[in-house]
PDB file of C-alpha atoms and ligand atoms in Angstrom:
ATOM      1  CA  MET A  20      57.828 103.940 216.108  1.00  0.00           C
ATOM      2  CA  THR A  21      57.810 101.510 213.014  1.00  0.00           C
ATOM      3  CA  LYS A  22      61.224 100.846 211.132  1.00  0.00           C
ATOM      4  CA  ILE A  23      60.195 101.612 206.631  1.00  0.00           C
ATOM      5  CA  ALA A  24      62.526 101.156 204.816  1.00  0.00           C
ATOM      6  CA  LEU A  25      61.767 103.450 201.216  1.00  0.00           C
ATOM      7  CA  PHE A  26      62.473 103.595 197.641  1.00  0.00           C
ATOM      8  CA  GLY A  27      62.730 106.750 195.920  1.00  0.00           C
ATOM      9  CA  ALA A  28      63.698 108.569 199.372  1.00  0.00           C
ATOM     10  CA  THR A  29      65.220 111.107 196.579  1.00  0.00           C
ATOM     11  CA  GLY A  30      62.421 111.989 194.745  1.00  0.00           C
ATOM     12  CA  THR A  31      59.417 114.359 194.157  1.00  0.00           C
ATOM     13  CA  ILE A  32      57.506 112.362 196.344  1.00  0.00           C
ATOM     14  CA  GLY A  33      60.013 110.074 198.158  1.00  0.00           C
ATOM     15  CA  THR A  34      61.546 113.248 199.735  1.00  0.00           C
ATOM     16  CA  ARG A  35      58.251 114.433 201.209  1.00  0.00           C
ATOM     17  CA  VAL A  36      57.841 110.202 202.593  1.00  0.00           C
ATOM     18  CA  LEU A  37      60.606 110.894 203.790  1.00  0.00           C
ATOM     19  CA  HIS A  38      60.188 113.664 205.714  1.00  0.00           C
ATOM     20  CA  GLU A  39      56.667 113.225 206.379  1.00  0.00           C
ATOM     21  CA  ALA A  40      57.515 109.487 208.110  1.00  0.00           C
ATOM     22  CA  LEU A  41      60.812 110.858 209.938  1.00  0.00           C
ATOM     23  CA  ARG A  42      59.172 113.990 211.722  1.00  0.00           C
ATOM     24  CA  ARG A  43      56.663 111.556 213.234  1.00  0.00           C
ATOM     25  CA  GLY A  44      58.868 109.689 214.782  1.00  0.00           C
ATOM     26  CA  HIS A  45      59.688 106.921 212.710  1.00  0.00           C
ATOM     27  CA  GLU A  46      62.947 105.339 211.196  1.00  0.00           C
ATOM     28  CA  VAL A  47      63.351 105.747 207.782  1.00  0.00           C
ATOM     29  CA  THR A  48      66.470 103.607 205.942  1.00  0.00           C
ATOM     30  CA  ALA A  49      66.947 105.322 202.570  1.00  0.00           C
ATOM     31  CA  VAL A  50      67.200 102.606 200.115  1.00  0.00           C
ATOM     32  CA  VAL A  51      68.874 104.626 196.873  1.00  0.00           C
ATOM     33  CA  ARG A  52      70.856 103.875 193.779  1.00  0.00           C
ATOM     34  CA  ASP A  53      74.219 105.405 194.156  1.00  0.00           C
ATOM     35  CA  PRO A  54      74.506 106.791 197.897  1.00  0.00           C
ATOM     36  CA  ALA A  55      77.056 109.963 197.093  1.00  0.00           C
ATOM     37  CA  ARG A  56      74.951 111.791 195.683  1.00  0.00           C
ATOM     38  CA  PHE A  57      71.903 111.612 198.217  1.00  0.00           C
ATOM     39  CA  PRO A  58      70.878 115.226 198.518  1.00  0.00           C
ATOM     40  CA  ASP A  59      71.142 117.279 201.779  1.00  0.00           C
ATOM     41  CA  SER A  60      68.258 118.533 200.978  1.00  0.00           C
ATOM     42  CA  ALA A  61      66.068 115.028 201.084  1.00  0.00           C
ATOM     43  CA  GLY A  62      68.807 113.649 204.259  1.00  0.00           C
ATOM     44  CA  GLY A  63      67.369 113.180 207.894  1.00  0.00           C
ATOM     45  CA  ALA A  64      66.956 109.269 207.070  1.00  0.00           C
ATOM     46  CA  THR A  65      68.255 107.303 209.753  1.00  0.00           C
ATOM     47  CA  ALA A  66      70.011 104.724 207.205  1.00  0.00           C
ATOM     48  CA  VAL A  67      70.563 105.213 204.298  1.00  0.00           C
ATOM     49  CA  VAL A  68      72.189 102.357 202.242  1.00  0.00           C
ATOM     50  CA  ARG A  69      72.530 101.123 198.758  1.00  0.00           C
ATOM     51  CA  GLY A  70      69.107  99.313 196.694  1.00  0.00           C
ATOM     52  CA  ASP A  71      68.343  98.326 193.151  1.00  0.00           C
ATOM     53  CA  VAL A  72      64.407  98.005 193.310  1.00  0.00           C
ATOM     54  CA  LEU A  73      64.574  95.901 189.946  1.00  0.00           C
ATOM     55  CA  ASP A  74      66.043  93.433 191.782  1.00  0.00           C
ATOM     56  CA  PRO A  75      64.398  91.157 194.163  1.00  0.00           C
ATOM     57  CA  ALA A  76      68.691  90.122 195.869  1.00  0.00           C
ATOM     58  CA  SER A  77      69.091  93.864 196.242  1.00  0.00           C
ATOM     59  CA  VAL A  78      65.070  94.302 197.519  1.00  0.00           C
ATOM     60  CA  ALA A  79      65.830  91.521 200.022  1.00  0.00           C
ATOM     61  CA  GLU A  80      68.706  93.147 201.585  1.00  0.00           C
ATOM     62  CA  ALA A  81      67.378  96.276 202.270  1.00  0.00           C
ATOM     63  CA  ALA A  82      63.743  95.362 203.394  1.00  0.00           C
ATOM     64  CA  ALA A  83      65.102  93.076 205.911  1.00  0.00           C
ATOM     65  CA  GLY A  84      64.845  94.339 208.845  1.00  0.00           C
ATOM     66  CA  HIS A  85      61.878  96.058 208.932  1.00  0.00           C
ATOM     67  CA  GLU A  86      58.803  96.774 209.286  1.00  0.00           C
ATOM     68  CA  VAL A  87      57.089  98.476 205.684  1.00  0.00           C
ATOM     69  CA  VAL A  88      58.476  98.890 202.654  1.00  0.00           C
ATOM     70  CA  VAL A  89      57.322 101.446 200.720  1.00  0.00           C
ATOM     71  CA  SER A  90      58.412 102.186 196.820  1.00  0.00           C
ATOM     72  CA  ALA A  91      57.817 105.949 195.382  1.00  0.00           C
ATOM     73  CA  PHE A  92      59.896 104.283 192.734  1.00  0.00           C
ATOM     74  CA  GLY A  93      60.033 106.314 188.939  1.00  0.00           C
ATOM     75  CA  PRO A  94      61.230 104.912 185.687  1.00  0.00           C
ATOM     76  CA  GLY A  95      62.151 109.092 184.578  1.00  0.00           C
ATOM     77  CA  SER A  96      62.701 108.558 181.027  1.00  0.00           C
ATOM     78  CA  GLY A  97      63.147 105.565 180.983  1.00  0.00           C
ATOM     79  CA  ASP A  98      61.177 102.274 179.845  1.00  0.00           C
ATOM     80  CA  PRO A  99      57.476 102.700 182.027  1.00  0.00           C
ATOM     81  CA  ALA A 100      57.729  99.092 182.391  1.00  0.00           C
ATOM     82  CA  ALA A 101      59.789  99.080 185.095  1.00  0.00           C
ATOM     83  CA  LEU A 102      57.326  99.734 187.135  1.00  0.00           C
ATOM     84  CA  VAL A 103      56.040  96.137 186.808  1.00  0.00           C
ATOM     85  CA  THR A 104      59.309  94.905 187.339  1.00  0.00           C
ATOM     86  CA  ALA A 105      59.235  97.022 190.751  1.00  0.00           C
ATOM     87  CA  ALA A 106      56.394  95.788 191.502  1.00  0.00           C
ATOM     88  CA  ARG A 107      57.551  91.769 190.866  1.00  0.00           C
ATOM     89  CA  SER A 108      61.265  92.421 192.598  1.00  0.00           C
ATOM     90  CA  LEU A 109      59.617  94.159 195.942  1.00  0.00           C
ATOM     91  CA  ILE A 110      56.949  90.885 195.934  1.00  0.00           C
ATOM     92  CA  GLY A 111      59.700  88.286 194.913  1.00  0.00           C
ATOM     93  CA  GLY A 112      62.392  90.199 197.466  1.00  0.00           C
ATOM     94  CA  VAL A 113      60.387  90.963 200.436  1.00  0.00           C
ATOM     95  CA  ARG A 114      58.885  87.333 199.838  1.00  0.00           C
ATOM     96  CA  SER A 115      62.254  85.232 199.432  1.00  0.00           C
ATOM     97  CA  LEU A 116      63.134  86.698 203.489  1.00  0.00           C
ATOM     98  CA  GLY A 117      61.040  83.281 204.339  1.00  0.00           C
ATOM     99  CA  THR A 118      57.967  83.242 206.952  1.00  0.00           C
ATOM    100  CA  ASP A 119      60.502  83.262 210.051  1.00  0.00           C
ATOM    101  CA  ALA A 120      59.689  86.844 211.106  1.00  0.00           C
ATOM    102  CA  PRO A 121      56.269  88.488 209.878  1.00  0.00           C
ATOM    103  CA  ALA A 122      56.809  89.618 205.896  1.00  0.00           C
ATOM    104  CA  PRO A 123      58.433  93.583 205.457  1.00  0.00           C
ATOM    105  CA  ARG A 124      54.522  95.112 204.727  1.00  0.00           C
ATOM    106  CA  VAL A 125      54.860  96.474 200.652  1.00  0.00           C
ATOM    107  CA  VAL A 126      53.122 100.506 200.076  1.00  0.00           C
ATOM    108  CA  VAL A 127      53.492 101.766 196.036  1.00  0.00           C
ATOM    109  CA  VAL A 128      53.136 104.518 194.667  1.00  0.00           C
ATOM    110  CA  GLY A 129      50.548 104.205 192.178  1.00  0.00           C
ATOM    111  CA  GLY A 130      49.437 105.929 189.184  1.00  0.00           C
ATOM    112  CA  ALA A 131      45.941 107.711 188.248  1.00  0.00           C
ATOM    113  CA  GLY A 132      45.998 106.634 185.455  1.00  0.00           C
ATOM    114  CA  SER A 133      43.146 103.333 186.110  1.00  0.00           C
ATOM    115  CA  LEU A 134      40.781 105.035 188.958  1.00  0.00           C
ATOM    116  CA  ARG A 135      37.226 105.448 187.255  1.00  0.00           C
ATOM    117  CA  THR A 136      36.063 108.699 186.662  1.00  0.00           C
ATOM    118  CA  PRO A 137      32.762 110.639 188.250  1.00  0.00           C
ATOM    119  CA  GLY A 138      31.607 110.296 184.451  1.00  0.00           C
ATOM    120  CA  GLY A 139      32.810 106.820 183.631  1.00  0.00           C
ATOM    121  CA  PRO A 140      35.855 106.023 181.553  1.00  0.00           C
ATOM    122  CA  MET A 141      39.592 105.372 183.398  1.00  0.00           C
ATOM    123  CA  VAL A 142      41.940 108.259 183.489  1.00  0.00           C
ATOM    124  CA  TRP A 143      43.253 107.161 181.313  1.00  0.00           C
ATOM    125  CA  ASP A 144      40.686 106.901 178.801  1.00  0.00           C
ATOM    126  CA  GLU A 145      40.141 110.312 178.631  1.00  0.00           C
ATOM    127  CA  ALA A 146      40.750 112.819 175.753  1.00  0.00           C
ATOM    128  CA  GLY A 147      44.605 114.716 175.575  1.00  0.00           C
ATOM    129  CA  VAL A 148      46.061 112.112 177.662  1.00  0.00           C
ATOM    130  CA  PRO A 149      49.776 112.282 176.627  1.00  0.00           C
ATOM    131  CA  ALA A 150      51.074 108.716 174.902  1.00  0.00           C
ATOM    132  CA  PRO A 151      54.615 109.558 177.300  1.00  0.00           C
ATOM    133  CA  VAL A 152      52.145 110.089 180.120  1.00  0.00           C
ATOM    134  CA  LEU A 153      49.420 107.743 178.944  1.00  0.00           C
ATOM    135  CA  ALA A 154      52.279 104.705 178.710  1.00  0.00           C
ATOM    136  CA  LEU A 155      52.772 105.958 182.552  1.00  0.00           C
ATOM    137  CA  MET A 156      49.577 105.236 183.195  1.00  0.00           C
ATOM    138  CA  HIS A 157      49.338 101.671 181.752  1.00  0.00           C
ATOM    139  CA  ALA A 158      52.115 100.231 182.957  1.00  0.00           C
ATOM    140  CA  HIS A 159      50.778 101.885 186.660  1.00  0.00           C
ATOM    141  CA  GLY A 160      47.988  99.968 186.371  1.00  0.00           C
ATOM    142  CA  ASP A 161      50.114  96.471 185.298  1.00  0.00           C
ATOM    143  CA  ALA A 162      52.441  97.164 187.780  1.00  0.00           C
ATOM    144  CA  LEU A 163      48.419  96.753 189.631  1.00  0.00           C
ATOM    145  CA  ASP A 164      47.349  93.954 187.856  1.00  0.00           C
ATOM    146  CA  PHE A 165      50.645  92.109 188.695  1.00  0.00           C
ATOM    147  CA  LEU A 166      49.775  93.073 192.708  1.00  0.00           C
ATOM    148  CA  ARG A 167      46.118  92.063 193.678  1.00  0.00           C
ATOM    149  CA  THR A 168      47.569  88.710 192.349  1.00  0.00           C
ATOM    150  CA  VAL A 169      49.195  88.467 195.654  1.00  0.00           C
ATOM    151  CA  PRO A 170      47.314  86.943 198.294  1.00  0.00           C
ATOM    152  CA  VAL A 171      47.484  89.611 201.603  1.00  0.00           C
ATOM    153  CA  GLU A 172      48.484  86.361 203.807  1.00  0.00           C
ATOM    154  CA  GLU A 173      51.858  85.855 201.931  1.00  0.00           C
ATOM    155  CA  VAL A 174      52.512  90.463 201.033  1.00  0.00           C
ATOM    156  CA  ARG A 175      50.481  92.779 202.293  1.00  0.00           C
ATOM    157  CA  TRP A 176      51.084  95.102 200.132  1.00  0.00           C
ATOM    158  CA  THR A 177      48.921  98.488 199.484  1.00  0.00           C
ATOM    159  CA  CYS A 178      48.435 100.818 196.461  1.00  0.00           C
ATOM    160  CA  LEU A 179      48.335 104.170 196.553  1.00  0.00           C
ATOM    161  CA  SER A 180      47.751 106.371 193.640  1.00  0.00           C
ATOM    162  CA  PRO A 181      47.723 110.250 193.513  1.00  0.00           C
ATOM    163  CA  ALA A 182      44.435 112.660 192.695  1.00  0.00           C
ATOM    164  CA  ALA A 183      45.038 112.811 189.325  1.00  0.00           C
ATOM    165  CA  GLN A 184      47.198 116.569 189.334  1.00  0.00           C
ATOM    166  CA  ILE A 185      49.932 116.145 191.839  1.00  0.00           C
ATOM    167  CA  ALA A 186      52.268 119.058 192.386  1.00  0.00           C
ATOM    168  CA  PRO A 187      54.916 120.553 195.789  1.00  0.00           C
ATOM    169  CA  GLY A 188      52.489 122.602 197.363  1.00  0.00           C
ATOM    170  CA  GLU A 189      51.183 123.123 201.429  1.00  0.00           C
ATOM    171  CA  ARG A 190      50.644 120.516 203.937  1.00  0.00           C
ATOM    172  CA  THR A 191      46.833 120.475 205.184  1.00  0.00           C
ATOM    173  CA  GLY A 192      47.301 117.707 206.578  1.00  0.00           C
ATOM    174  CA  THR A 193      43.335 116.850 205.504  1.00  0.00           C
ATOM    175  CA  TYR A 194      43.335 115.218 201.883  1.00  0.00           C
ATOM    176  CA  ARG A 195      39.780 112.239 201.321  1.00  0.00           C
ATOM    177  CA  LEU A 196      39.598 109.052 200.435  1.00  0.00           C
ATOM    178  CA  GLY A 197      39.408 107.155 197.445  1.00  0.00           C
ATOM    179  CA  LEU A 198      39.061 103.713 195.956  1.00  0.00           C
ATOM    180  CA  ASP A 199      39.604 103.148 192.534  1.00  0.00           C
ATOM    181  CA  GLY A 200      36.731 106.031 191.821  1.00  0.00           C
ATOM    182  CA  LEU A 201      39.037 109.141 190.950  1.00  0.00           C
ATOM    183  CA  VAL A 202      38.509 111.453 193.950  1.00  0.00           C
ATOM    184  CA  VAL A 203      37.984 115.026 192.721  1.00  0.00           C
ATOM    185  CA  ASP A 204      36.063 118.266 194.540  1.00  0.00           C
ATOM    186  CA  GLU A 205      33.225 120.437 193.303  1.00  0.00           C
ATOM    187  CA  GLU A 206      34.198 121.728 190.655  1.00  0.00           C
ATOM    188  CA  GLY A 207      35.396 118.883 189.170  1.00  0.00           C
ATOM    189  CA  ARG A 208      39.489 119.023 190.009  1.00  0.00           C
ATOM    190  CA  SER A 209      41.566 116.206 190.839  1.00  0.00           C
ATOM    191  CA  ARG A 210      43.946 117.111 193.743  1.00  0.00           C
ATOM    192  CA  ILE A 211      46.926 117.116 195.650  1.00  0.00           C
ATOM    193  CA  SER A 212      49.821 117.930 196.970  1.00  0.00           C
ATOM    194  CA  THR A 213      52.863 115.335 197.481  1.00  0.00           C
ATOM    195  CA  GLU A 214      52.848 117.056 200.348  1.00  0.00           C
ATOM    196  CA  ASP A 215      49.155 116.024 202.131  1.00  0.00           C
ATOM    197  CA  PHE A 216      49.845 112.535 199.203  1.00  0.00           C
ATOM    198  CA  ALA A 217      53.073 111.969 201.883  1.00  0.00           C
ATOM    199  CA  VAL A 218      50.785 112.753 204.708  1.00  0.00           C
ATOM    200  CA  ALA A 219      47.675 109.961 203.812  1.00  0.00           C
ATOM    201  CA  LEU A 220      50.667 107.602 202.969  1.00  0.00           C
ATOM    202  CA  VAL A 221      52.041 107.604 206.271  1.00  0.00           C
ATOM    203  CA  ASP A 222      49.105 107.705 207.822  1.00  0.00           C
ATOM    204  CA  GLU A 223      48.490 104.108 205.473  1.00  0.00           C
ATOM    205  CA  ILE A 224      51.721 102.760 207.293  1.00  0.00           C
ATOM    206  CA  GLU A 225      50.485 103.674 210.610  1.00  0.00           C
ATOM    207  CA  ARG A 226      46.996 102.785 210.141  1.00  0.00           C
ATOM    208  CA  ASP A 227      47.158  99.411 207.787  1.00  0.00           C
ATOM    209  CA  ALA A 228      43.845 100.229 206.207  1.00  0.00           C
ATOM    210  CA  HIS A 229      43.845  99.208 203.138  1.00  0.00           C
ATOM    211  CA  ALA A 230      45.629  95.631 202.981  1.00  0.00           C
ATOM    212  CA  GLY A 231      45.213  94.031 199.292  1.00  0.00           C
ATOM    213  CA  ARG A 232      44.181  97.420 197.625  1.00  0.00           C
ATOM    214  CA  ARG A 233      44.714 100.312 196.153  1.00  0.00           C
ATOM    215  CA  PHE A 234      43.979 103.576 197.225  1.00  0.00           C
ATOM    216  CA  THR A 235      43.443 107.394 196.070  1.00  0.00           C
ATOM    217  CA  VAL A 236      43.823 110.981 197.828  1.00  0.00           C
ATOM    218  CA  ALA A 237      42.213 114.098 196.658  1.00  0.00           C
ATOM    219  CA  HIS A 238      41.555 117.139 198.555  1.00  0.00           C
TER     220      HIS A 238
HETATM  221  N1  NAP B 376      54.909 113.141 190.455  1.00  0.00           N
HETATM  222  C1  NAP B 376      54.107 112.681 189.286  1.00  0.00           C
HETATM  223  O1  NAP B 376      53.133 114.081 189.495  1.00  0.00           O
HETATM  224  C2  NAP B 376      53.750 111.576 189.538  1.00  0.00           C
HETATM  225  C3  NAP B 376      51.690 111.245 189.464  1.00  0.00           C
HETATM  226  C4  NAP B 376      51.574 110.366 188.852  1.00  0.00           C
HETATM  227  C5  NAP B 376      52.152 109.403 189.611  1.00  0.00           C
HETATM  228  N2  NAP B 376      53.401 109.572 190.050  1.00  0.00           N
HETATM  229  C6  NAP B 376      54.135 108.088 190.075  1.00  0.00           C
HETATM  230  O2  NAP B 376      54.716 108.522 191.340  1.00  0.00           O
HETATM  231  C7  NAP B 376      56.120 107.958 191.194  1.00  0.00           C
HETATM  232  C8  NAP B 376      57.250 108.758 191.918  1.00  0.00           C
HETATM  233  O3  NAP B 376      57.321 110.020 191.125  1.00  0.00           O
HETATM  234  P1  NAP B 376      58.394 110.657 191.892  1.00  0.00           P
HETATM  235  O4  NAP B 376      57.877 111.885 191.052  1.00  0.00           O
HETATM  236  O5  NAP B 376      58.373 111.186 193.406  1.00  0.00           O
HETATM  237  O6  NAP B 376      59.752 110.503 190.814  1.00  0.00           O
HETATM  238  P2  NAP B 376      60.998 111.093 190.757  1.00  0.00           P
HETATM  239  O7  NAP B 376      61.279 111.920 191.042  1.00  0.00           O
HETATM  240  O8  NAP B 376      61.439 110.934 189.091  1.00  0.00           O
HETATM  241  O9  NAP B 376      62.104 110.188 191.555  1.00  0.00           O
HETATM  242  C9  NAP B 376      62.217 108.567 190.925  1.00  0.00           C
HETATM  243  C10 NAP B 376      62.853 108.103 191.894  1.00  0.00           C
HETATM  244  O10 NAP B 376      62.800 106.300 191.911  1.00  0.00           O
HETATM  245  C11 NAP B 376      64.410 106.435 191.957  1.00  0.00           C
HETATM  246  N3  NAP B 376      64.975 104.901 191.240  1.00  0.00           N
HETATM  247  C12 NAP B 376      64.506 105.014 190.464  1.00  0.00           C
HETATM  248  N4  NAP B 376      65.191 104.026 189.677  1.00  0.00           N
HETATM  249  C13 NAP B 376      65.601 103.076 190.519  1.00  0.00           C
HETATM  250  C14 NAP B 376      66.144 101.734 190.891  1.00  0.00           C
HETATM  251  N5  NAP B 376      66.258 101.361 189.996  1.00  0.00           N
HETATM  252  N6  NAP B 376      66.514 101.585 192.705  1.00  0.00           N
HETATM  253  C15 NAP B 376      65.746 102.069 193.275  1.00  0.00           C
HETATM  254  N7  NAP B 376      65.414 103.149 193.105  1.00  0.00           N
HETATM  255  C16 NAP B 376      65.583 104.115 191.482  1.00  0.00           C
HETATM  256  C17 NAP B 376      65.044 107.365 191.521  1.00  0.00           C
HETATM  257  O11 NAP B 376      65.899 107.548 192.429  1.00  0.00           O
HETATM  258  P3  NAP B 376      68.100 108.899 191.647  1.00  0.00           P
HETATM  259  O12 NAP B 376      68.025 109.188 192.731  1.00  0.00           O
HETATM  260  O13 NAP B 376      68.929 107.072 191.794  1.00  0.00           O
HETATM  261  O14 NAP B 376      67.713 108.371 190.189  1.00  0.00           O
HETATM  262  C18 NAP B 376      64.174 108.734 192.765  1.00  0.00           C
HETATM  263  O15 NAP B 376      64.487 109.109 193.586  1.00  0.00           O
HETATM  264  C19 NAP B 376      55.888 107.802 190.039  1.00  0.00           C
HETATM  265  O16 NAP B 376      56.058 105.709 190.440  1.00  0.00           O
HETATM  266  C20 NAP B 376      55.504 108.145 189.233  1.00  0.00           C
HETATM  267  O17 NAP B 376      55.216 107.145 188.338  1.00  0.00           O
HETATM  268  C21 NAP B 376      54.172 109.715 190.459  1.00  0.00           C
END
């Protein structure tokens, strides 16, 4: 059993991570901006606390006493650059806990834009990506660039990028792994259900297999 603090527990991905972690017997503290709005459908968390992933002091408060901090934060229609602020805040908050106890690991949900396609270009360089999506992709890329400057001896961080397409669907419990390359199927499509993405994320929590790395999953 792992003690997990989860930012973004009310979101599309965070809700699945919450349910997947709970069904495997982990303790999950849902860290939400407004506990009064925490929907019953996303409930079942071991505890619900107020927190702001953009504030390092709030991250530290929420992270204390947990072994892993997960961020499924998304800026919604707000400024995509908040993804970089969140990455800095997560690392800064965990670092500020000091060295008396082992620092919690940090697992961040990333983006697919910075993955390299089998044909060569990055996903974000492919034709036809709408401007708002492009901005999110590059902000995720900037957040990953920051994480890559963090020595794992200080904070054991991991970034998990979804497939090019992620949507709620079936939990099959299976997926294929990649590192910095987009994982595609035999027809060249890169897809994962949100449920199986959550399986992969909780597998990473349990296995600690990609410290200091980004990895990706797809069907
Ligand atoms: N879904 C996709 O298609 C997709 C694809 C690739 C990558 N991603 C990335 O995956 C991440 C999660 O995506 P999603 O679709 O699950 O997002 P989402 O449904 O919009 O959920 C975003 C979550 O972030 C929380 N949040 C917002 N501001 C916060 C703050 N200051 N402090 C703490 N929590 C805050 C929201 O909580 P509230 O309830 O307080 O609003 C919500 O739980 C995003 O970074 C997104 O870019 C998503």
